[in-house]
């Protein structure tokens, strides 16, 4: 069968088990769009903005454990989607990023959409290649998939010029094996074991794949046997929680929280993550959050087989020790007007079994981990890179990756507005996503940061830039405009009734929870 470049690309993706493409295409990608009809194995999913496309690919990859493709329109399309690709980079999510470009002979004319795509893609610290000929597209695509899957996962960007896409003479390429996680030497494990057996206090900080069940169980065994303090990284890409699993505390967002958690610690063991640093710089405060005088010991680098290393370490220092597991225990359903505290209790009381929680509740969600610790087993996907606008598209991609599981999106109002178009894709694809928007009519986290950086101000100009009222936002009407049924809750009883109904019915739903700001 004669193929053009786009057809050979899509056939190569399918052969490498990439069967979902999130897209917001343009003129230079039309041959790729047309080729989708020739390959029914690929599910094409339209997003109304590139931030939705890239965030959905991130959510899909975190849950499916394999990459989806994106299809974006030239440099501006990539630029529009780069914030959520930044989050994907920080999550080590495998993503195959296909960027259409002008035809090779057209670039010299500096047309309005001409830009330096390589420079934009290079900022993601991933893999970047430009296909230079139709005959090479299949091999380039196979290399891109392998690069995305290379442990621990990354964004691989393939730039596809329009004439390379429409040119004849393409052929699919066989899948290329990705690099597996690197094994950790037994000598490293034994050296860390000696630290744990010592007389000085130790904390163990785990990230990446170590935040899944096997890693959490091993970490709990280590902590129980040695009295080390166990922590998960502050923003894990995916952490498994709930009844029957260890309840491992996450390291705090605020430097003051971390200082409290690590108080007295003389050794920090890191596995699958890096030593803790402050999220931002603050006047007169340290950026390095490792306690003064404490030593850092690396059990497993990012990209190493962190789970195998943790299990070997557990066998070394905790032979025969069983992990501590969270009991099945839910909060009582609260009553009265919604508060920053009681809305989380409603979620903890009613969270369905097997849920995937896309958590971008920010300041309104500080009590969610406590409220859900004893809920049925669930996964939590967090804001890994700090670029807000992740929660809704990540929930969208997660629902496509796991259509048999309920997806719960806990979303702050300010963050929701970055990618609220995700609701349209959820409606179009009939995805089982329940979105709870915490509407406190403020950038509450920035109110806190205004004080923390020493820029305190009570003036009207500063206050207005952190305020989301005047006019008030109406998420019920927004959701309905995108085709998603929506309700509003002002009391705990209303939230409970609406949440029960939403998770029991198929398709997407949105609940606007009127929660006052924490600050």
Short mmCIF file of C-alpha atoms in Angstrom, two decimals:
data_model
loop_
_atom_site.label_atom_id
_atom_site.label_comp_id
_atom_site.label_asym_id
_atom_site.label_seq_id
_atom_site.Cartn_x
_atom_site.Cartn_y
_atom_site.Cartn_z
CA UNK A 1 0.00 0.00 0.00
CA UNK A 2 1.42 3.39 -1.01
CA UNK A 3 1.53 5.80 1.94
CA UNK A 4 2.18 9.44 2.48
CA UNK A 5 4.20 10.63 5.45
CA UNK A 6 1.21 11.18 7.71
CA UNK A 7 -0.12 7.69 7.08
CA UNK A 8 3.24 6.09 7.81
CA UNK A 9 3.45 8.11 11.03
CA UNK A 10 0.06 6.97 12.28
CA UNK A 11 0.65 3.33 11.36
CA UNK A 12 3.95 3.46 13.23
CA UNK A 13 2.26 4.92 16.30
CA UNK A 14 -0.35 2.16 16.31
CA UNK A 15 2.29 -0.55 15.97
CA UNK A 16 4.03 0.98 19.01
CA UNK A 17 0.76 0.88 21.03
CA UNK A 18 0.00 4.60 20.79
CA UNK A 19 -3.70 4.59 19.99
CA UNK A 20 -5.02 7.94 21.31
CA UNK A 21 -4.30 11.33 19.75
CA UNK A 22 -5.36 14.54 21.50
CA UNK A 23 -5.43 17.36 19.01
CA UNK A 24 -6.17 20.93 18.08
CA UNK A 25 -4.98 20.92 14.46
CA UNK A 26 -4.46 23.57 11.77
CA UNK A 27 -3.72 23.77 8.07
CA UNK A 28 -0.27 22.20 8.24
CA UNK A 29 -1.69 19.11 9.96
CA UNK A 30 -4.59 18.36 7.59
CA UNK A 31 -2.95 15.32 5.99
CA UNK A 32 -2.47 13.84 9.46
CA UNK A 33 -6.15 14.54 10.22
CA UNK A 34 -7.22 12.91 6.95
CA UNK A 35 -5.02 9.88 7.64
CA UNK A 36 -6.87 9.17 10.90
CA UNK A 37 -9.79 7.85 8.84
CA UNK A 38 -7.45 5.25 7.32
CA UNK A 39 -6.40 3.91 10.73
CA UNK A 40 -9.47 3.18 12.86
CA UNK A 41 -7.32 1.92 15.75
CA UNK A 42 -6.45 5.52 16.68
CA UNK A 43 -8.94 7.49 18.75
CA UNK A 44 -8.82 11.16 17.85
CA UNK A 45 -9.89 13.49 20.66
CA UNK A 46 -10.46 17.17 19.95
CA UNK A 47 -9.59 19.83 22.52
CA UNK A 48 -10.75 23.42 22.11
CA UNK A 49 -7.41 24.78 23.29
CA UNK A 50 -3.89 23.43 23.24
CA UNK A 51 -3.64 23.50 27.03
CA UNK A 52 -6.49 21.00 27.12
CA UNK A 53 -4.75 18.82 24.53
CA UNK A 54 -1.40 18.67 26.31
CA UNK A 55 -2.91 18.34 29.79
CA UNK A 56 -5.12 15.49 28.62
CA UNK A 57 -2.08 13.71 27.18
CA UNK A 58 -0.41 14.11 30.57
CA UNK A 59 -3.39 12.67 32.45
CA UNK A 60 -3.70 9.81 29.97
CA UNK A 61 -0.03 8.89 30.26
CA UNK A 62 -0.03 8.97 34.07
CA UNK A 63 -2.93 6.51 34.23
CA UNK A 64 -2.35 4.34 31.15
CA UNK A 65 1.39 4.02 31.73
CA UNK A 66 2.01 4.60 28.04
CA UNK A 67 2.05 7.67 25.80
CA UNK A 68 -0.74 9.32 23.91
CA UNK A 69 0.08 11.50 20.93
CA UNK A 70 -0.70 15.18 20.67
CA UNK A 71 -1.14 17.01 17.37
CA UNK A 72 -0.47 20.75 17.59
CA UNK A 73 -0.35 23.54 15.04
CA UNK A 74 3.10 25.05 14.51
CA UNK A 75 5.01 27.04 17.11
CA UNK A 76 2.08 29.06 18.48
CA UNK A 77 0.10 25.87 19.03
CA UNK A 78 3.00 24.39 20.96
CA UNK A 79 3.41 27.64 22.89
CA UNK A 80 -0.26 27.58 23.90
CA UNK A 81 0.13 24.04 25.22
CA UNK A 82 3.56 24.30 26.79
CA UNK A 83 2.45 24.99 30.38
CA UNK A 84 0.84 21.57 30.69
CA UNK A 85 3.75 19.97 28.84
CA UNK A 86 5.88 21.54 31.57
CA UNK A 87 3.72 19.72 34.14
CA UNK A 88 4.08 16.52 32.11
CA UNK A 89 7.85 16.98 32.11
CA UNK A 90 7.86 17.31 35.89
CA UNK A 91 5.61 14.25 36.16
CA UNK A 92 7.91 12.25 33.85
CA UNK A 93 4.87 11.42 31.76
CA UNK A 94 5.48 9.76 28.39
CA UNK A 95 4.02 12.01 25.66
CA UNK A 96 4.56 11.88 21.89
CA UNK A 97 4.20 15.48 20.81
CA UNK A 98 3.64 15.90 17.04
CA UNK A 99 3.99 19.50 15.86
CA UNK A 100 3.02 20.39 12.32
CA UNK A 101 5.22 22.92 10.56
CA UNK A 102 5.29 24.85 7.31
CA UNK A 103 6.42 23.00 4.22
CA UNK A 104 10.21 22.97 4.02
CA UNK A 105 10.30 25.22 0.93
CA UNK A 106 7.85 27.69 2.51
CA UNK A 107 9.86 28.46 5.64
CA UNK A 108 12.24 30.89 3.92
CA UNK A 109 9.34 33.27 3.25
CA UNK A 110 8.84 33.93 6.99
CA UNK A 111 5.04 33.53 6.83
CA UNK A 112 3.03 34.88 9.79
CA UNK A 113 3.03 31.59 11.72
CA UNK A 114 6.74 30.93 11.23
CA UNK A 115 8.62 30.42 14.53
CA UNK A 116 11.47 28.49 16.11
CA UNK A 117 9.72 25.28 17.11
CA UNK A 118 12.95 23.57 18.13
CA UNK A 119 13.67 26.33 20.66
CA UNK A 120 10.21 26.02 22.21
CA UNK A 121 10.33 22.23 22.35
CA UNK A 122 13.88 22.29 23.69
CA UNK A 123 12.69 24.08 26.82
CA UNK A 124 10.99 20.84 27.86
CA UNK A 125 14.35 19.07 28.26
CA UNK A 126 13.00 16.09 26.37
CA UNK A 127 13.63 14.61 22.92
CA UNK A 128 13.26 16.72 19.76
CA UNK A 129 13.60 15.74 16.11
CA UNK A 130 12.49 17.24 12.80
CA UNK A 131 11.50 14.80 10.04
CA UNK A 132 13.41 15.87 6.95
CA UNK A 133 11.95 13.45 4.41
CA UNK A 134 8.84 11.38 3.93
CA UNK A 135 10.88 8.19 3.81
CA UNK A 136 12.19 8.91 7.32
CA UNK A 137 8.90 9.68 9.05
CA UNK A 138 8.18 6.11 10.15
CA UNK A 139 11.61 5.64 11.70
CA UNK A 140 11.41 9.08 13.33
CA UNK A 141 8.03 8.24 14.82
CA UNK A 142 9.30 4.92 16.21
CA UNK A 143 12.24 6.74 17.77
CA UNK A 144 9.89 9.33 19.28
CA UNK A 145 7.74 6.69 20.96
CA UNK A 146 10.80 4.94 22.36
CA UNK A 147 12.18 8.25 23.62
CA UNK A 148 8.88 9.08 25.34
CA UNK A 149 8.88 5.67 27.04
CA UNK A 150 12.53 5.82 28.14
CA UNK A 151 12.56 5.56 31.94
CA UNK A 152 11.27 7.46 33.79
CA UNK A 153 9.24 8.95 30.88
CA UNK A 154 9.49 12.25 29.02
CA UNK A 155 8.01 14.48 26.34
CA UNK A 156 9.23 13.52 22.87
CA UNK A 157 8.55 16.12 20.17
CA UNK A 158 8.47 15.22 16.49
CA UNK A 159 8.25 18.18 14.10
CA UNK A 160 6.42 17.27 10.88
CA UNK A 161 6.72 19.70 7.94
CA UNK A 162 3.60 19.83 5.78
CA UNK A 163 5.30 18.62 2.59
CA UNK A 164 6.95 15.74 4.46
CA UNK A 165 3.48 14.86 5.72
CA UNK A 166 1.73 14.92 2.34
CA UNK A 167 4.67 13.50 0.35
CA UNK A 168 4.43 9.96 -1.03
CA UNK A 169 6.92 7.21 -0.21
CA UNK A 170 6.31 6.75 3.49
CA UNK A 171 6.49 3.39 5.25
CA UNK A 172 5.82 2.33 8.84
CA UNK A 173 8.72 1.40 11.09
CA UNK A 174 8.86 -1.33 13.70
CA UNK A 175 8.70 -0.31 17.36
CA UNK A 176 12.00 0.56 19.05
CA UNK A 177 12.53 -0.85 22.57
CA UNK A 178 12.74 1.95 25.16
CA UNK A 179 15.36 2.09 27.91
CA UNK A 180 14.22 0.28 31.05
CA UNK A 181 14.72 1.74 34.54
CA UNK A 182 18.33 1.39 35.69
CA UNK A 183 18.94 -1.19 38.44
CA UNK A 184 20.35 0.08 41.72
CA UNK A 185 23.54 -1.64 42.85
CA UNK A 186 23.24 -3.79 45.97
CA UNK A 187 26.21 -1.93 47.44
CA UNK A 188 24.15 1.29 47.36
CA UNK A 189 21.25 -0.44 49.10
CA UNK A 190 23.54 -1.83 51.79
CA UNK A 191 25.13 1.57 52.38
CA UNK A 192 21.71 3.15 52.91
CA UNK A 193 20.76 0.27 55.18
CA UNK A 194 23.73 1.13 57.41
CA UNK A 195 22.49 4.72 57.65
CA UNK A 196 19.07 3.46 58.71
CA UNK A 197 20.64 1.19 61.34
CA UNK A 198 22.57 4.09 62.86
CA UNK A 199 21.74 6.11 65.94
CA UNK A 200 20.82 9.39 64.18
CA UNK A 201 17.31 10.33 62.99
CA UNK A 202 16.56 9.55 59.33
CA UNK A 203 13.85 10.62 56.90
CA UNK A 204 13.12 8.71 53.69
CA UNK A 205 11.66 10.74 50.81
CA UNK A 206 10.14 8.78 47.91
CA UNK A 207 8.91 9.91 44.49
CA UNK A 208 8.07 8.68 41.01
CA UNK A 209 7.05 5.05 40.73
CA UNK A 210 7.84 4.66 44.43
CA UNK A 211 4.51 6.37 45.19
CA UNK A 212 2.58 3.38 43.84
CA UNK A 213 1.45 0.49 46.05
CA UNK A 214 4.61 -1.62 45.98
CA UNK A 215 6.84 1.32 46.81
CA UNK A 216 4.55 2.59 49.56
CA UNK A 217 4.39 -0.84 51.20
CA UNK A 218 8.17 -1.14 51.14
CA UNK A 219 8.55 2.38 52.56
CA UNK A 220 6.14 1.62 55.38
CA UNK A 221 8.08 -1.54 56.26
CA UNK A 222 11.35 0.43 56.32
CA UNK A 223 9.88 3.13 58.55
CA UNK A 224 8.26 0.66 60.92
CA UNK A 225 11.47 -1.34 61.41
CA UNK A 226 13.90 1.57 61.71
CA UNK A 227 11.81 4.47 63.08
CA UNK A 228 12.74 6.54 60.01
CA UNK A 229 10.25 9.24 59.02
CA UNK A 230 8.58 8.27 55.72
CA UNK A 231 7.47 10.93 53.21
CA UNK A 232 6.21 11.08 49.65
CA UNK A 233 7.33 13.95 47.45
CA UNK A 234 5.21 17.11 47.64
CA UNK A 235 3.59 16.77 44.21
CA UNK A 236 3.65 13.14 43.02
CA UNK A 237 2.54 12.41 39.48
CA UNK A 238 0.41 9.56 40.79
CA UNK A 239 0.12 8.30 44.35
CA UNK A 240 -1.99 5.35 45.49
CA UNK A 241 -3.91 5.90 48.71
CA UNK A 242 -6.82 4.70 50.79
CA UNK A 243 -7.92 1.84 53.02
CA UNK A 244 -5.60 -1.15 52.84
CA UNK A 245 -2.59 0.91 51.73
CA UNK A 246 0.04 2.74 53.79
CA UNK A 247 -0.95 6.31 54.58
CA UNK A 248 2.31 8.06 53.75
CA UNK A 249 2.45 11.78 54.46
CA UNK A 250 3.47 14.07 51.62
CA UNK A 251 6.20 16.62 52.22
CA UNK A 252 4.64 20.06 52.71
CA UNK A 253 4.34 22.86 50.17
CA UNK A 254 5.42 25.60 52.55
CA UNK A 255 9.03 25.76 53.75
CA UNK A 256 7.76 26.10 57.32
CA UNK A 257 5.84 22.84 56.97
CA UNK A 258 8.92 21.04 55.67
CA UNK A 259 11.06 22.44 58.50
CA UNK A 260 8.56 21.04 60.99
CA UNK A 261 8.38 17.66 59.25
CA UNK A 262 12.16 17.31 59.06
CA UNK A 263 12.93 18.80 62.47
CA UNK A 264 15.80 16.91 64.12
CA UNK A 265 16.55 14.78 61.05
CA UNK A 266 20.26 14.17 60.46
CA UNK A 267 20.02 12.03 57.32
CA UNK A 268 17.66 12.19 54.34
CA UNK A 269 17.40 9.21 52.02
CA UNK A 270 15.93 10.09 48.61
CA UNK A 271 14.50 7.50 46.23
CA UNK A 272 13.07 8.40 42.82
CA UNK A 273 13.09 12.11 43.57
CA UNK A 274 15.46 14.92 44.58
CA UNK A 275 16.22 16.55 47.94
CA UNK A 276 13.58 19.10 48.98
CA UNK A 277 13.83 22.74 47.92
CA UNK A 278 11.56 25.70 48.49
CA UNK A 279 8.90 26.18 45.83
CA UNK A 280 9.91 29.86 45.58
CA UNK A 281 12.63 32.08 46.96
CA UNK A 282 11.65 34.23 49.93
CA UNK A 283 13.57 37.16 51.42
CA UNK A 284 15.86 36.01 54.19
CA UNK A 285 14.87 32.34 53.92
CA UNK A 286 16.80 29.35 52.63
CA UNK A 287 16.02 27.75 49.28
CA UNK A 288 17.54 24.39 50.29
CA UNK A 289 15.13 22.68 52.72
CA UNK A 290 17.55 19.99 53.85
CA UNK A 291 18.08 20.73 57.57
CA UNK A 292 21.40 22.36 58.36
CA UNK A 293 24.03 19.73 59.01
CA UNK A 294 21.92 16.86 57.64
CA UNK A 295 23.40 14.53 55.03
CA UNK A 296 21.59 13.41 51.87
CA UNK A 297 21.90 9.79 50.70
CA UNK A 298 20.58 8.75 47.29
CA UNK A 299 19.06 5.30 47.17
CA UNK A 300 17.66 5.67 43.64
CA UNK A 301 18.05 8.47 41.12
CA UNK A 302 15.14 9.61 38.96
CA UNK A 303 15.17 7.00 36.18
CA UNK A 304 16.42 4.20 38.43
CA UNK A 305 14.26 1.22 39.40
CA UNK A 306 13.07 2.88 42.58
CA UNK A 307 10.54 0.17 43.49
CA UNK A 308 13.08 -2.65 43.29
CA UNK A 309 15.53 -0.57 45.34
CA UNK A 310 12.93 0.12 48.05
CA UNK A 311 11.89 -3.52 48.19
CA UNK A 312 15.52 -4.67 48.46
CA UNK A 313 16.13 -2.11 51.20
CA UNK A 314 13.00 -3.27 53.04
CA UNK A 315 14.19 -6.87 52.87
CA UNK A 316 17.58 -5.73 54.21
CA UNK A 317 16.36 -3.74 57.24
CA UNK A 318 12.79 -4.99 57.78
CA UNK A 319 12.76 -8.70 57.07
CA UNK A 320 9.48 -10.20 58.23
CA UNK A 321 8.00 -6.77 59.04
CA UNK A 322 4.55 -6.03 57.61
CA UNK A 323 3.58 -2.51 56.52
CA UNK A 324 1.14 -0.38 58.50
CA UNK A 325 -2.03 -0.04 56.45
CA UNK A 326 -4.76 2.58 56.67
CA UNK A 327 -8.01 1.21 58.12
CA UNK A 328 -11.30 1.63 56.31
CA UNK A 329 -12.56 4.80 57.96
CA UNK A 330 -14.57 7.70 56.60
CA UNK A 331 -15.52 11.06 58.10
CA UNK A 332 -19.07 11.61 59.22
CA UNK A 333 -21.08 13.67 56.76
CA UNK A 334 -21.02 17.26 58.00
CA UNK A 335 -23.87 19.75 58.03
CA UNK A 336 -24.25 23.48 57.59
CA UNK A 337 -22.75 26.04 55.26
CA UNK A 338 -19.71 24.95 53.29
CA UNK A 339 -16.32 25.77 54.80
CA UNK A 340 -12.72 25.07 53.74
CA UNK A 341 -12.84 22.18 56.21
CA UNK A 342 -16.19 20.47 55.79
CA UNK A 343 -16.33 20.22 51.98
CA UNK A 344 -13.31 17.89 52.14
CA UNK A 345 -15.16 15.74 54.69
CA UNK A 346 -18.00 15.32 52.20
CA UNK A 347 -15.56 14.05 49.57
CA UNK A 348 -13.92 11.70 52.09
CA UNK A 349 -17.28 10.34 53.17
CA UNK A 350 -18.50 9.67 49.62
CA UNK A 351 -15.42 9.04 47.46
CA UNK A 352 -16.24 6.02 45.26
CA UNK A 353 -14.05 2.95 45.18
CA UNK A 354 -11.34 2.95 42.53
CA UNK A 355 -11.60 6.69 41.95
CA UNK A 356 -8.92 8.67 40.16
CA UNK A 357 -8.65 12.10 41.78
CA UNK A 358 -7.22 14.94 39.73
CA UNK A 359 -6.37 17.34 42.53
CA UNK A 360 -5.95 21.04 41.78
CA UNK A 361 -7.92 22.30 44.76
CA UNK A 362 -4.89 24.31 45.93
CA UNK A 363 -5.53 26.24 49.17
CA UNK A 364 -9.09 24.90 49.44
CA UNK A 365 -7.80 21.32 49.38
CA UNK A 366 -5.35 21.30 52.28
CA UNK A 367 -7.52 18.91 54.31
CA UNK A 368 -8.42 16.52 51.49
CA UNK A 369 -5.55 14.04 52.18
CA UNK A 370 -6.62 13.70 55.81
CA UNK A 371 -10.29 13.33 54.91
CA UNK A 372 -9.65 10.61 52.31
CA UNK A 373 -6.94 8.55 54.05
CA UNK A 374 -9.39 5.80 55.00
CA UNK A 375 -11.64 6.04 51.93
CA UNK A 376 -11.69 3.16 49.44
CA UNK A 377 -8.51 2.78 47.42
CA UNK A 378 -7.93 5.55 44.91
CA UNK A 379 -5.23 7.30 42.91
CA UNK A 380 -4.34 10.98 43.21
CA UNK A 381 -2.79 12.98 40.35
CA UNK A 382 -1.23 16.24 41.54
CA UNK A 383 0.07 19.51 40.11
CA UNK A 384 3.63 18.34 39.49
CA UNK A 385 5.04 21.42 37.80
CA UNK A 386 3.05 24.15 39.50
CA UNK A 387 1.64 25.53 36.22
CA UNK A 388 -2.04 25.95 37.06
CA UNK A 389 -4.74 24.85 34.65
CA UNK A 390 -3.81 21.17 34.88
CA UNK A 391 -6.70 19.66 36.83
CA UNK A 392 -9.48 19.66 34.25
CA UNK A 393 -7.48 18.38 31.25
CA UNK A 394 -5.62 15.80 33.34
CA UNK A 395 -9.00 14.49 34.51
CA UNK A 396 -10.12 14.35 30.88
CA UNK A 397 -7.13 12.27 29.80
CA UNK A 398 -7.39 10.03 32.86
CA UNK A 399 -11.02 9.24 32.04
CA UNK A 400 -10.06 8.18 28.51
CA UNK A 401 -7.25 6.01 29.88
CA UNK A 402 -9.50 4.32 32.47
CA UNK A 403 -13.13 4.44 31.25
CA UNK A 404 -14.23 1.91 33.87
CA UNK A 405 -13.13 4.08 36.80
CA UNK A 406 -14.79 7.21 38.23
CA UNK A 407 -12.67 10.34 37.83
CA UNK A 408 -13.06 13.12 40.39
CA UNK A 409 -11.62 16.55 39.59
CA UNK A 410 -11.18 18.78 42.65
CA UNK A 411 -10.59 22.18 41.08
CA UNK A 412 -9.95 25.68 42.35
CA UNK A 413 -11.87 28.42 40.57
CA UNK A 414 -8.86 30.42 39.38
CA UNK A 415 -7.10 27.36 37.96
CA UNK A 416 -10.27 26.11 36.29
CA UNK A 417 -10.47 29.22 34.10
CA UNK A 418 -7.18 28.39 32.36
CA UNK A 419 -8.59 25.25 30.73
CA UNK A 420 -12.34 25.31 31.34
CA UNK A 421 -12.78 24.24 27.68
CA UNK A 422 -11.97 20.72 28.95
CA UNK A 423 -15.64 20.42 29.86
CA UNK A 424 -16.61 20.48 26.19
CA UNK A 425 -14.29 17.54 25.44
CA UNK A 426 -15.71 15.67 28.44
CA UNK A 427 -19.23 16.19 27.10
CA UNK A 428 -18.29 15.29 23.52
CA UNK A 429 -16.58 12.07 24.63
CA UNK A 430 -19.20 11.33 27.36
CA UNK A 431 -16.50 10.88 30.00
CA UNK A 432 -17.23 9.88 33.60
CA UNK A 433 -15.71 12.95 35.22
CA UNK A 434 -17.24 14.67 38.24
CA UNK A 435 -15.75 18.14 38.66
CA UNK A 436 -16.07 19.95 41.97
CA UNK A 437 -15.10 23.59 41.49
CA UNK A 438 -14.22 25.33 44.76
CA UNK A 439 -15.47 28.83 44.08
CA UNK A 440 -13.97 31.19 46.65
CA UNK A 441 -13.86 34.08 44.15
CA UNK A 442 -10.16 34.69 44.75
CA UNK A 443 -6.63 33.74 43.88
CA UNK A 444 -6.35 32.71 47.51
CA UNK A 445 -2.89 31.21 47.20
CA UNK A 446 -1.57 34.53 45.90
CA UNK A 447 -3.03 36.33 48.87
CA UNK A 448 -0.91 34.05 51.01
CA UNK A 449 2.16 34.52 48.83
CA UNK A 450 1.78 38.31 48.93
CA UNK A 451 2.46 38.14 52.66
CA UNK A 452 5.15 35.45 52.45
CA UNK A 453 7.38 37.36 50.04
CA UNK A 454 7.22 40.43 52.26
CA UNK A 455 5.12 42.48 49.86
CA UNK A 456 2.22 43.02 52.24
CA UNK A 457 -0.32 45.51 50.95
CA UNK A 458 -3.82 46.43 51.90
CA UNK A 459 -4.23 48.73 48.93
CA UNK A 460 -7.14 48.42 46.51
CA UNK A 461 -4.98 47.88 43.40
CA UNK A 462 -3.10 44.90 44.81
CA UNK A 463 -6.28 43.45 46.26
CA UNK A 464 -8.18 43.73 42.99
CA UNK A 465 -5.55 41.70 41.14
CA UNK A 466 -6.12 38.76 43.49
CA UNK A 467 -9.92 38.99 43.46
CA UNK A 468 -12.20 36.98 41.15
CA UNK A 469 -15.44 38.81 41.85
CA UNK A 470 -16.96 41.87 40.20
CA UNK A 471 -18.30 40.23 38.17
CA UNK A 472 -18.87 36.97 40.03
CA UNK A 473 -18.04 33.81 38.12
CA UNK A 474 -20.90 31.43 37.35
CA UNK A 475 -19.50 27.95 36.74
CA UNK A 476 -22.95 26.38 36.47
CA UNK A 477 -23.78 28.45 33.41
CA UNK A 478 -20.28 27.95 31.98
CA UNK A 479 -20.54 24.17 32.31
CA UNK A 480 -24.01 24.09 30.79
CA UNK A 481 -22.71 26.16 27.89
CA UNK A 482 -20.11 23.46 27.24
CA UNK A 483 -22.74 20.70 27.45
CA UNK A 484 -22.05 19.46 30.99
CA UNK A 485 -24.91 19.20 33.54
CA UNK A 486 -24.13 21.39 36.54
CA UNK A 487 -25.43 22.28 40.00
CA UNK A 488 -24.43 24.65 42.79
CA UNK A 489 -23.90 23.72 46.43
CA UNK A 490 -23.83 26.19 49.33
CA UNK A 491 -24.20 23.71 52.18
CA UNK A 492 -22.58 20.41 53.07
CA UNK A 493 -25.94 18.67 52.65
CA UNK A 494 -26.33 20.02 49.12
CA UNK A 495 -22.79 19.03 48.17
CA UNK A 496 -23.33 15.50 49.49
CA UNK A 497 -26.60 15.04 47.63
CA UNK A 498 -25.21 16.46 44.37
CA UNK A 499 -21.94 14.52 44.59
CA UNK A 500 -23.78 11.22 45.21
CA UNK A 501 -25.95 11.81 42.16
CA UNK A 502 -23.09 12.92 39.93
CA UNK A 503 -20.88 9.88 40.57
CA UNK A 504 -23.82 7.49 40.16
CA UNK A 505 -24.81 8.77 36.72
CA UNK A 506 -22.81 8.23 33.52
CA UNK A 507 -21.13 11.11 31.74
CA UNK A 508 -19.63 14.35 33.04
CA UNK A 509 -21.05 16.53 35.80
CA UNK A 510 -19.92 19.74 37.50
CA UNK A 511 -20.69 20.94 41.00
CA UNK A 512 -19.90 24.52 41.91
CA UNK A 513 -19.14 24.47 45.64
CA UNK A 514 -19.36 27.92 47.20
CA UNK A 515 -16.51 27.66 49.69
CA UNK A 516 -15.15 30.78 51.42
CA UNK A 517 -11.42 31.43 51.01
CA UNK A 518 -9.04 30.03 53.58
CA UNK A 519 -7.22 33.38 53.69
#
